[in-house]
Short mmCIF file of C-alpha atoms and ligand atoms in Angstrom, two decimals:
data_model
loop_
_atom_site.label_atom_id
_atom_site.label_comp_id
_atom_site.label_asym_id
_atom_site.label_seq_id
_atom_site.Cartn_x
_atom_site.Cartn_y
_atom_site.Cartn_z
CA MET E 1 81.54 -63.24 25.67
CA ILE E 2 83.15 -60.09 27.56
CA VAL E 3 86.18 -58.10 26.76
CA MET E 4 88.30 -57.49 29.66
CA LYS E 5 91.10 -54.73 29.16
CA PHE E 6 93.99 -54.40 31.69
CA GLY E 7 95.84 -51.07 31.22
CA GLY E 8 99.44 -50.40 32.21
CA THR E 9 99.19 -50.02 35.71
CA SER E 10 96.82 -53.12 36.01
CA VAL E 11 99.64 -55.45 34.74
CA GLY E 12 102.55 -53.05 36.00
CA ASP E 13 103.70 -55.60 38.60
CA ALA E 14 103.33 -59.11 39.90
CA ALA E 15 100.84 -58.19 42.70
CA ASN E 16 98.78 -56.49 40.10
CA ILE E 17 98.92 -59.25 37.61
CA ARG E 18 97.88 -61.73 40.11
CA ARG E 19 94.63 -59.65 40.81
CA VAL E 20 94.28 -59.83 37.11
CA VAL E 21 94.43 -63.55 37.08
CA GLU E 22 91.78 -63.76 39.91
CA LEU E 23 89.54 -61.51 37.81
CA VAL E 24 89.80 -63.26 34.85
CA ARG E 25 89.57 -66.74 36.72
CA ALA E 26 86.07 -65.38 38.50
CA ARG E 27 84.49 -64.33 34.96
CA ARG E 28 85.37 -67.58 33.09
CA ALA E 29 81.99 -68.51 32.60
CA ASP E 30 81.34 -65.20 30.38
CA ARG E 31 84.06 -66.38 28.02
CA PRO E 32 86.58 -63.46 28.34
CA CYS E 33 88.74 -62.09 25.80
CA VAL E 34 91.42 -60.53 27.65
CA VAL E 35 93.19 -57.49 26.02
CA VAL E 36 96.34 -55.96 27.72
CA SER E 37 98.72 -53.17 27.66
CA ALA E 38 102.07 -53.05 28.21
CA HIS E 39 103.55 -52.93 31.76
CA SER E 40 103.13 -49.36 32.98
CA GLY E 41 105.89 -47.05 31.52
CA VAL E 42 107.53 -49.82 29.30
CA THR E 43 105.97 -47.81 25.88
CA ASP E 44 107.58 -44.92 27.23
CA ALA E 45 110.95 -46.69 27.85
CA LEU E 46 110.83 -48.02 24.39
CA LEU E 47 110.36 -45.04 22.53
CA ASP E 48 113.23 -43.57 24.59
CA GLN E 49 115.47 -46.23 23.91
CA ALA E 50 114.80 -45.66 19.98
CA GLN E 51 115.72 -42.13 20.45
CA LYS E 52 118.95 -43.13 22.45
CA ALA E 53 119.60 -45.72 19.46
CA VAL E 54 119.67 -42.85 16.91
CA ALA E 55 122.29 -41.25 19.06
CA GLY E 56 124.07 -44.62 19.49
CA LYS E 57 123.25 -44.95 23.23
CA HIS E 58 120.66 -47.48 23.66
CA ASP E 59 120.37 -50.19 26.12
CA VAL E 60 117.76 -52.50 26.50
CA ALA E 61 119.26 -54.34 29.91
CA PRO E 62 116.82 -52.40 32.22
CA LEU E 63 113.82 -53.23 30.14
CA ARG E 64 114.78 -56.92 30.24
CA GLU E 65 115.42 -57.04 33.94
CA ARG E 66 111.95 -55.41 34.79
CA HIS E 67 110.29 -58.07 32.66
CA GLN E 68 112.41 -60.83 34.22
CA LYS E 69 111.53 -59.76 37.57
CA ILE E 70 107.90 -59.57 37.20
CA CYS E 71 107.97 -63.24 35.54
CA GLU E 72 110.32 -64.39 38.52
CA GLU E 73 107.67 -62.99 41.22
CA LEU E 74 104.83 -64.68 39.32
CA GLY E 75 106.74 -67.93 39.30
CA VAL E 76 106.73 -68.38 35.53
CA THR E 77 109.11 -68.82 32.69
CA VAL E 78 108.36 -67.24 29.36
CA PRO E 79 110.79 -68.53 26.74
CA GLU E 80 109.18 -66.25 24.01
CA HIS E 81 110.79 -63.34 25.69
CA ASP E 82 114.34 -64.41 24.51
CA GLY E 83 113.34 -64.10 20.92
CA LEU E 84 111.60 -60.89 21.46
CA PHE E 85 114.45 -59.34 23.27
CA GLN E 86 116.84 -60.51 20.52
CA GLU E 87 114.60 -58.89 17.93
CA LEU E 88 114.36 -55.54 19.97
CA ALA E 89 118.21 -55.25 20.23
CA ASP E 90 118.55 -56.08 16.65
CA LEU E 91 116.09 -53.40 15.47
CA LEU E 92 117.91 -50.82 17.98
CA ARG E 93 120.93 -51.85 16.52
CA GLY E 94 119.74 -51.13 12.93
CA ILE E 95 118.38 -47.60 14.24
CA SER E 96 121.91 -46.80 15.44
CA LEU E 97 123.62 -48.21 12.41
CA VAL E 98 121.60 -45.75 10.07
CA ALA E 99 121.16 -42.92 12.97
CA GLU E 100 117.92 -42.36 11.92
CA SER E 101 114.23 -43.50 12.99
CA THR E 102 111.08 -43.18 11.24
CA PRO E 103 107.59 -43.36 12.06
CA ARG E 104 107.19 -46.99 10.89
CA LEU E 105 110.30 -48.21 13.08
CA LEU E 106 108.94 -46.44 16.05
CA ASP E 107 105.80 -48.26 15.76
CA HIS E 108 107.69 -51.49 15.69
CA VAL E 109 109.89 -50.63 18.60
CA ALA E 110 106.59 -49.59 20.55
CA SER E 111 104.91 -52.67 19.76
CA PHE E 112 107.52 -54.85 22.00
CA GLY E 113 105.66 -53.81 25.37
CA GLU E 114 102.44 -55.14 24.41
CA ARG E 115 104.07 -58.15 22.61
CA LEU E 116 105.80 -59.26 25.66
CA SER E 117 103.40 -58.51 28.42
CA VAL E 118 100.76 -60.66 26.71
CA HIS E 119 103.02 -63.78 27.18
CA THR E 120 103.85 -62.98 30.92
CA VAL E 121 99.76 -62.48 31.52
CA ALA E 122 99.17 -65.61 29.72
CA ALA E 123 101.80 -67.51 31.52
CA ALA E 124 100.11 -66.35 34.64
CA LEU E 125 96.80 -67.49 33.80
CA ARG E 126 97.91 -70.89 32.81
CA ALA E 127 100.08 -71.25 36.41
CA ALA E 128 96.78 -70.62 38.07
CA GLY E 129 94.82 -73.35 35.95
CA VAL E 130 93.23 -71.14 33.54
CA PRO E 131 93.89 -72.39 29.92
CA ALA E 132 95.06 -69.16 28.11
CA SER E 133 97.21 -68.36 25.15
CA ALA E 134 98.99 -65.16 24.12
CA VAL E 135 97.61 -63.80 20.80
CA MET E 136 99.03 -60.97 18.61
CA ALA E 137 96.35 -58.56 17.56
CA TYR E 138 97.41 -58.82 14.13
CA ASP E 139 97.41 -62.48 13.78
CA ALA E 140 93.94 -62.31 15.26
CA GLY E 141 92.78 -60.22 12.30
CA LEU E 142 93.17 -56.80 13.34
CA LYS E 143 94.68 -54.93 10.31
CA THR E 144 95.13 -50.99 9.92
CA ASP E 145 95.91 -48.36 7.29
CA SER E 146 99.59 -47.38 7.15
CA ARG E 147 99.54 -43.98 9.06
CA TYR E 148 102.04 -45.31 11.35
CA GLN E 149 101.67 -44.07 14.99
CA LYS E 150 97.91 -43.17 14.56
CA ALA E 151 96.68 -46.09 12.11
CA LYS E 152 93.22 -46.67 11.53
CA PRO E 153 91.44 -49.98 11.75
CA LEU E 154 90.36 -51.31 8.47
CA PRO E 155 86.44 -52.80 8.44
CA GLU E 156 87.54 -56.15 7.29
CA SER E 157 89.33 -56.76 10.76
CA PHE E 158 85.79 -57.72 12.26
CA ASP E 159 85.12 -60.63 10.45
CA ALA E 160 88.76 -62.01 10.72
CA ILE E 161 88.91 -61.52 14.33
CA ALA E 162 85.30 -63.36 14.86
CA ALA E 163 86.79 -66.30 12.74
CA ASN E 164 89.78 -66.33 14.60
CA LEU E 165 88.75 -65.88 18.28
CA ALA E 166 85.10 -66.59 18.77
CA THR E 167 85.18 -70.13 19.22
CA ARG E 168 88.48 -70.63 21.12
CA ALA E 169 88.46 -72.78 24.16
CA GLU E 170 91.26 -71.24 26.03
CA VAL E 171 91.27 -67.60 27.06
CA PRO E 172 92.94 -65.44 24.47
CA VAL E 173 95.31 -62.60 25.90
CA VAL E 174 95.54 -60.23 22.93
CA THR E 175 97.86 -57.08 22.61
CA GLY E 176 96.22 -53.84 22.66
CA PHE E 177 97.61 -50.65 21.02
CA ILE E 178 99.27 -52.90 18.05
CA ALA E 179 98.25 -54.18 14.60
CA LYS E 180 99.85 -54.63 11.07
CA ASP E 181 99.16 -52.80 7.86
CA ALA E 182 98.49 -54.55 4.46
CA ALA E 183 102.36 -54.84 3.65
CA GLY E 184 102.59 -56.65 7.14
CA SER E 185 104.42 -53.92 9.04
CA ILE E 186 103.55 -53.07 12.69
CA THR E 187 101.46 -50.29 13.33
CA THR E 188 100.12 -48.62 16.26
CA ILE E 189 96.63 -46.91 16.99
CA GLY E 190 97.80 -44.12 18.86
CA ARG E 191 99.33 -43.56 22.48
CA ASN E 192 96.68 -45.20 25.09
CA GLY E 193 95.20 -46.98 22.41
CA SER E 194 94.56 -50.28 24.19
CA ASP E 195 91.01 -49.37 25.18
CA TYR E 196 90.29 -48.43 21.51
CA SER E 197 91.75 -52.19 20.65
CA ALA E 198 89.32 -53.67 23.39
CA SER E 199 85.97 -52.06 21.78
CA LEU E 200 87.19 -53.07 18.39
CA PHE E 201 87.59 -56.83 19.60
CA GLY E 202 84.26 -56.29 21.65
CA ARG E 203 82.45 -55.48 18.13
CA ALA E 204 83.99 -58.14 16.24
CA LEU E 205 83.17 -60.56 18.97
CA ARG E 206 79.80 -59.07 19.30
CA ALA E 207 80.74 -59.07 23.23
CA SER E 208 77.83 -58.37 25.96
CA GLU E 209 79.87 -56.04 27.71
CA ILE E 210 83.46 -54.22 27.17
CA GLN E 211 85.41 -53.81 30.59
CA ILE E 212 88.18 -51.44 30.90
CA TRP E 213 90.07 -52.14 34.09
CA THR E 214 91.99 -49.21 35.11
CA ASP E 215 93.43 -47.56 38.26
CA VAL E 216 90.72 -45.58 39.11
CA PRO E 217 86.87 -46.51 40.33
CA GLY E 218 85.52 -45.44 36.79
CA VAL E 219 85.12 -42.27 35.07
CA MET E 220 85.03 -39.56 37.70
CA THR E 221 83.96 -36.07 38.29
CA ALA E 222 87.61 -34.99 37.21
CA ASP E 223 90.94 -36.28 37.20
CA PRO E 224 91.54 -37.39 40.89
CA ARG E 225 95.35 -36.64 40.32
CA LEU E 226 94.30 -32.90 39.91
CA VAL E 227 91.22 -32.97 42.04
CA PRO E 228 91.39 -35.01 45.19
CA ASP E 229 87.81 -34.97 46.02
CA ALA E 230 86.71 -36.01 42.73
CA ARG E 231 84.08 -38.81 42.67
CA PRO E 232 83.02 -41.76 40.67
CA ILE E 233 80.08 -41.55 38.17
CA GLU E 234 78.00 -44.50 38.37
CA SER E 235 76.57 -44.22 34.67
CA MET E 236 76.38 -41.90 31.60
CA THR E 237 75.52 -42.28 28.07
CA TYR E 238 77.85 -42.72 24.93
CA ASP E 239 77.71 -39.30 24.02
CA GLU E 240 78.94 -37.89 27.18
CA ALA E 241 81.52 -40.57 27.51
CA ALA E 242 82.73 -39.66 24.21
CA GLU E 243 82.90 -36.19 24.98
CA ILE E 244 84.70 -36.71 28.22
CA ALA E 245 87.54 -38.94 26.00
CA PHE E 246 87.72 -36.44 23.44
CA CYS E 247 88.26 -33.49 25.68
CA GLY E 248 91.31 -35.08 27.28
CA GLY E 249 89.62 -37.41 29.93
CA LYS E 250 92.49 -39.78 30.00
CA VAL E 251 90.94 -42.72 31.42
CA LEU E 252 89.35 -43.95 27.83
CA HIS E 253 91.04 -43.32 24.68
CA PRO E 254 88.98 -40.84 22.56
CA ALA E 255 88.05 -43.39 19.82
CA THR E 256 86.99 -46.23 22.40
CA LEU E 257 83.22 -45.56 22.31
CA GLN E 258 82.74 -45.58 18.56
CA PRO E 259 82.77 -49.44 17.77
CA ALA E 260 80.89 -49.87 21.10
CA VAL E 261 78.18 -47.55 19.66
CA GLU E 262 78.19 -49.17 16.57
CA ALA E 263 77.34 -52.64 18.23
CA ASP E 264 75.20 -51.32 20.93
CA ILE E 265 77.65 -52.96 23.50
CA PRO E 266 77.84 -51.21 27.07
CA VAL E 267 81.33 -50.25 28.06
CA ARG E 268 82.18 -50.53 31.90
CA VAL E 269 85.23 -48.57 33.77
CA LEU E 270 86.21 -50.49 36.83
CA ASP E 271 89.09 -50.23 39.43
CA THR E 272 91.43 -53.63 39.07
CA ARG E 273 92.51 -52.85 42.91
CA ASN E 274 88.74 -52.78 44.07
CA PRO E 275 86.70 -54.74 41.64
CA SER E 276 83.75 -54.74 43.64
CA GLY E 277 83.96 -50.99 44.16
CA PRO E 278 82.07 -48.10 42.25
CA ASN E 279 82.26 -48.30 38.75
CA THR E 280 81.12 -46.48 35.70
CA VAL E 281 78.69 -47.97 32.85
CA ILE E 282 78.54 -46.12 29.62
CA TRP E 283 75.52 -46.99 27.40
CA ARG E 284 72.68 -45.85 24.96
CA GLU E 285 70.73 -45.19 28.05
CA VAL E 286 67.95 -42.66 27.96
CA PRO E 287 69.66 -39.30 28.64
CA PRO E 288 68.52 -37.60 31.87
CA SER E 289 65.66 -35.46 31.61
CA ARG E 290 67.45 -32.08 33.07
CA PRO E 291 71.14 -30.69 32.08
CA VAL E 292 73.36 -32.36 34.42
CA VAL E 293 77.10 -31.70 34.98
CA ARG E 294 79.31 -34.88 34.67
CA THR E 295 83.01 -33.93 34.59
CA VAL E 296 85.33 -31.06 34.40
CA VAL E 297 88.42 -32.37 32.27
CA GLN E 298 91.40 -30.80 30.88
CA LYS E 299 93.50 -31.45 27.77
CA ARG E 300 97.27 -30.23 27.52
CA GLY E 301 99.51 -30.60 24.85
CA ILE E 302 97.62 -28.28 22.53
CA CYS E 303 98.30 -25.14 20.60
CA LEU E 304 95.80 -22.18 19.74
CA VAL E 305 96.19 -21.31 16.14
CA ASN E 306 94.86 -17.69 15.17
CA ILE E 307 94.29 -16.47 11.65
CA VAL E 308 93.44 -12.70 11.06
CA THR E 309 92.85 -11.39 7.74
CA PRO E 310 90.39 -8.61 6.53
CA ARG E 311 90.06 -10.49 3.55
CA MET E 312 87.29 -12.33 5.57
CA LEU E 313 85.09 -9.68 5.55
CA GLY E 314 82.10 -10.51 3.54
CA ALA E 315 84.00 -13.12 1.60
CA HIS E 316 82.65 -16.74 1.09
CA GLY E 317 84.25 -20.13 1.29
CA TYR E 318 87.17 -18.88 3.56
CA MET E 319 86.45 -21.31 6.21
CA ALA E 320 86.46 -24.04 3.47
CA ARG E 321 90.04 -22.99 2.41
CA ILE E 322 91.16 -23.47 6.08
CA PHE E 323 89.77 -26.66 6.64
CA ASP E 324 91.06 -27.97 3.22
CA VAL E 325 94.51 -26.83 4.34
CA ALA E 326 94.12 -28.63 7.65
CA ALA E 327 92.67 -31.77 5.98
CA ARG E 328 95.49 -32.02 3.63
CA HIS E 329 98.11 -31.75 6.65
CA GLU E 330 95.99 -34.46 8.43
CA VAL E 331 95.57 -32.15 11.26
CA ALA E 332 92.11 -31.91 13.12
CA LEU E 333 90.86 -28.33 14.21
CA ASP E 334 89.11 -29.37 17.69
CA MET E 335 87.71 -26.10 19.11
CA ILE E 336 86.76 -23.32 16.92
CA ALA E 337 85.76 -19.99 17.11
CA THR E 338 85.19 -17.24 14.35
CA THR E 339 84.81 -13.46 14.32
CA GLU E 340 84.09 -11.37 11.21
CA ILE E 341 88.14 -11.02 10.57
CA SER E 342 89.62 -13.86 12.49
CA VAL E 343 89.44 -17.87 12.99
CA SER E 344 90.92 -19.48 16.19
CA ALA E 345 91.16 -23.05 16.51
CA THR E 346 92.69 -25.54 18.76
CA VAL E 347 95.16 -28.11 17.51
CA GLU E 348 97.15 -30.98 18.84
CA ASP E 349 100.65 -29.77 19.60
CA ASP E 350 102.12 -32.29 16.71
CA ARG E 351 105.64 -31.39 15.71
CA ARG E 352 105.58 -33.56 12.67
CA ARG E 353 102.55 -31.76 10.82
CA LEU E 354 102.37 -28.27 12.50
CA PRO E 355 105.22 -26.59 10.78
CA ALA E 356 103.93 -27.23 7.18
CA LEU E 357 100.41 -26.64 8.06
CA LEU E 358 101.25 -23.32 9.66
CA ALA E 359 103.35 -22.38 6.81
CA GLU E 360 100.61 -22.87 4.49
CA LEU E 361 97.99 -21.23 6.68
CA GLN E 362 100.03 -18.00 6.30
CA THR E 363 98.91 -17.73 2.57
CA LEU E 364 95.43 -17.19 3.73
CA GLY E 365 96.44 -14.63 6.60
CA GLU E 366 98.40 -13.48 9.61
CA VAL E 367 98.89 -16.49 11.64
CA THR E 368 99.71 -16.35 15.27
CA ILE E 369 100.38 -19.56 17.53
CA ASP E 370 100.23 -20.03 21.12
CA GLY E 371 101.77 -22.99 22.45
CA GLN E 372 100.87 -22.21 26.22
CA VAL E 373 97.35 -23.09 26.36
CA SER E 374 95.07 -25.90 27.62
CA ALA E 375 91.45 -26.84 27.01
CA VAL E 376 89.36 -27.27 30.07
CA ALA E 377 85.62 -28.55 29.34
CA VAL E 378 82.61 -28.94 31.34
CA VAL E 379 80.81 -32.14 29.95
CA GLY E 380 77.54 -33.45 30.60
CA HIS E 381 74.03 -33.96 29.02
CA ALA E 382 72.63 -30.49 27.91
CA VAL E 383 75.08 -28.70 30.23
CA GLY E 384 74.91 -25.94 27.70
CA GLU E 385 71.36 -25.34 27.75
CA SER E 386 71.30 -24.67 31.58
CA PRO E 387 71.66 -20.93 32.06
CA GLU E 388 73.10 -21.85 35.80
CA THR E 389 75.70 -23.63 34.73
CA ILE E 390 77.01 -21.34 31.92
CA GLY E 391 76.59 -18.41 34.48
CA ALA E 392 78.46 -20.49 37.22
CA ILE E 393 81.54 -21.26 34.76
CA PHE E 394 81.96 -17.47 33.78
CA SER E 395 81.52 -16.21 37.29
CA THR E 396 83.82 -18.99 38.83
CA LEU E 397 86.56 -18.20 36.38
CA ALA E 398 86.16 -14.44 36.78
CA ARG E 399 86.21 -14.91 40.70
CA GLU E 400 89.66 -16.99 40.00
CA GLY E 401 90.87 -13.97 37.90
CA ILE E 402 91.54 -16.62 34.93
CA ALA E 403 91.64 -14.99 31.63
CA LEU E 404 89.59 -16.98 28.71
CA ARG E 405 91.74 -17.29 25.59
CA MET E 406 88.60 -18.84 23.48
CA VAL E 407 85.16 -20.23 24.31
CA SER E 408 83.38 -22.98 22.30
CA MET E 409 80.03 -24.48 22.65
CA GLY E 410 78.44 -27.14 20.05
CA ALA E 411 74.98 -27.67 18.70
CA ARG E 412 74.63 -30.94 21.02
CA ARG E 413 75.70 -28.83 24.14
CA THR E 414 77.17 -31.74 25.58
CA ASN E 415 80.21 -29.64 26.27
CA VAL E 416 81.33 -26.33 26.98
CA GLY E 417 85.06 -25.68 26.05
CA ILE E 418 87.22 -22.99 27.58
CA VAL E 419 90.95 -22.37 26.37
CA VAL E 420 93.18 -21.06 29.23
CA GLY E 421 96.87 -20.43 29.84
CA GLU E 422 98.90 -23.52 30.63
CA ALA E 423 99.58 -22.18 33.83
CA ASP E 424 96.00 -21.49 35.00
CA THR E 425 94.80 -25.17 34.20
CA ALA E 426 94.94 -26.79 37.37
CA ARG E 427 93.09 -23.85 39.16
CA ALA E 428 90.48 -23.55 36.46
CA VAL E 429 89.65 -27.30 36.70
CA GLN E 430 89.73 -27.26 40.56
CA SER E 431 87.41 -24.43 40.92
CA LEU E 432 84.78 -25.47 38.31
CA HIS E 433 84.88 -28.81 39.93
CA ALA E 434 84.17 -27.22 43.16
CA ALA E 435 81.68 -25.11 41.89
CA LEU E 436 79.87 -27.48 39.53
CA CYS E 437 80.31 -31.01 40.90
CA LEU E 438 80.20 -31.10 44.36
CA GLU E 439 77.09 -31.62 46.36
CA PRO E 440 75.76 -28.29 47.22
CA GLU E 441 76.93 -28.05 50.81
CA LYS E 442 80.59 -28.91 50.18
CA ALA E 443 80.56 -26.60 47.00
CA LYS E 444 79.54 -23.77 49.32
CA ALA E 445 82.44 -24.80 51.69
CA ALA E 446 85.05 -24.91 48.82
CA THR E 447 83.93 -21.53 47.04
CA ALA E 448 84.04 -19.97 50.51
CA ARG E 449 87.67 -21.02 51.34
P1 ADP L 1 95.33 -47.40 31.89
O1 ADP L 1 96.88 -47.76 32.02
O2 ADP L 1 94.72 -48.32 32.71
O3 ADP L 1 94.85 -47.17 30.59
P2 ADP L 1 95.30 -44.50 31.87
O4 ADP L 1 96.38 -43.87 32.88
O5 ADP L 1 95.55 -44.44 30.70
O6 ADP L 1 95.00 -45.83 32.40
O7 ADP L 1 94.15 -43.89 32.38
C1 ADP L 1 93.51 -43.74 34.01
C2 ADP L 1 93.86 -42.58 34.53
O8 ADP L 1 93.02 -41.29 33.82
C3 ADP L 1 93.65 -42.24 35.84
O9 ADP L 1 94.70 -42.58 36.84
C4 ADP L 1 93.44 -40.75 35.83
O10 ADP L 1 94.54 -40.01 36.52
C5 ADP L 1 93.18 -40.18 34.63
N1 ADP L 1 91.96 -39.42 34.18
C6 ADP L 1 91.92 -38.26 33.66
N2 ADP L 1 90.60 -37.90 33.75
C7 ADP L 1 89.75 -38.81 34.57
C8 ADP L 1 88.40 -38.93 34.98
N3 ADP L 1 87.44 -37.98 34.28
N4 ADP L 1 87.96 -39.83 35.34
C9 ADP L 1 88.78 -40.95 35.94
N5 ADP L 1 90.12 -40.73 35.79
C10 ADP L 1 90.70 -39.80 34.98
N1 LIG L 2 101.17 -49.12 26.13
C1 LIG L 2 100.58 -48.11 24.99
C2 LIG L 2 100.81 -46.81 25.65
O1 LIG L 2 101.32 -46.48 26.64
C3 LIG L 2 99.10 -48.37 24.84
C4 LIG L 2 98.17 -48.28 26.22
O2 LIG L 2 98.81 -48.30 27.18
O3 LIG L 2 96.99 -48.31 25.97
O4 LIG L 2 100.11 -45.68 24.98
MG1 MG L 3 94.69 -45.80 29.08
#
């Protein structure tokens, strides 16, 4: 079996869904399990409607029209959509009556994107003569805990999914992003989570490959939206890809690689609009013998938290207390740097969790927070072991006049992370990419510019 996951743009309109149908049809012999996202922009629109419902001003008509138009252009009728839009309207009306939404309700609202799109894609496959059926991930056995909006899959899911899907004759078209908890409430596994769903299904079904079909030709040397001359990368190790995803490379959800590593399944990232073009395979393969720079990535939407206290001088257990506070508030400290009297850490800018965390950290020292920052990372096998690369990173940023707010490099040296001011992000990524990721001739020309 293989897993084929199609992201929001890949199922964003009728023309793209027709491409999806052809891609699945061409791979029928590999027994595909298809995982799909909501049409592009639909999850944002749903969450926006939930917010509007709180203010008593929601309207699902534009969403309904978008789904109808796609079905009409594909020439399919999808009777299941009526019931789903009725359920959505009822839910939003409920939210508007109580003028309040909770993370649990937001997950329920967000779930409609995938619950609607799987029916459309399954109908398009059937219309093209490919036997297919829409499957809700929770009906297939995907169960999570109840941490709404960032739910964690439970291990019993794998056997349940295998029992439900492994021997199906029809192509299952499964919802990405969503699941249910033990109480039967709908959960989501984090924004951009359909990649993670795909690898969870891949692991459960012992797939021979997990294919992530998206709108770029694989993992690239930088986000092509920011760096137009970014190039696709042919192959990389799980470690490198996990680091790229974790450091903000949106092309993969950060948790995607974990189930693939556990089950030793290659992950391939491909372009739906150019299926025979370049793509990236991510596997356990032997790391390169020399340090290599793969990608320069950026992560926005973070804050830098600084805790300063002379009490740290010569004291034991101070870091443990900080980690303990962060753990209790369920906030991950991503990049960390310490001096004798201060600790700095980057955290996700999460308005639900940060105020309480900061209030408690204040009992440990003087806390300042800088919200106008981004993390930029140079990722690749052993990059941190190459004095030339480290030298080039600092000299490039110095030449550009970009101030560093923090620097971090872990023991595995797959990543050199730098925190810069938000306004410097694009320039930092572009100049580092020109200095480190281009062929020497182009790099010389770019840096001479
Ligand atoms: P999908 O809807 O298919 O999941 P996403 O928008 O979530 O697609 O992810 C694909 C996007 O990731 C690309 O359009 C690109 O802008 C962005 N991206 C960021 N960093 C990288 C990178 N290093 N390589 C490729 N794409 C990247
Ligand atoms: N539809 C979800 C989102 O927009 C999940 C995904 O696209 O991967 O976050
Ligand atoms: Mg995505």
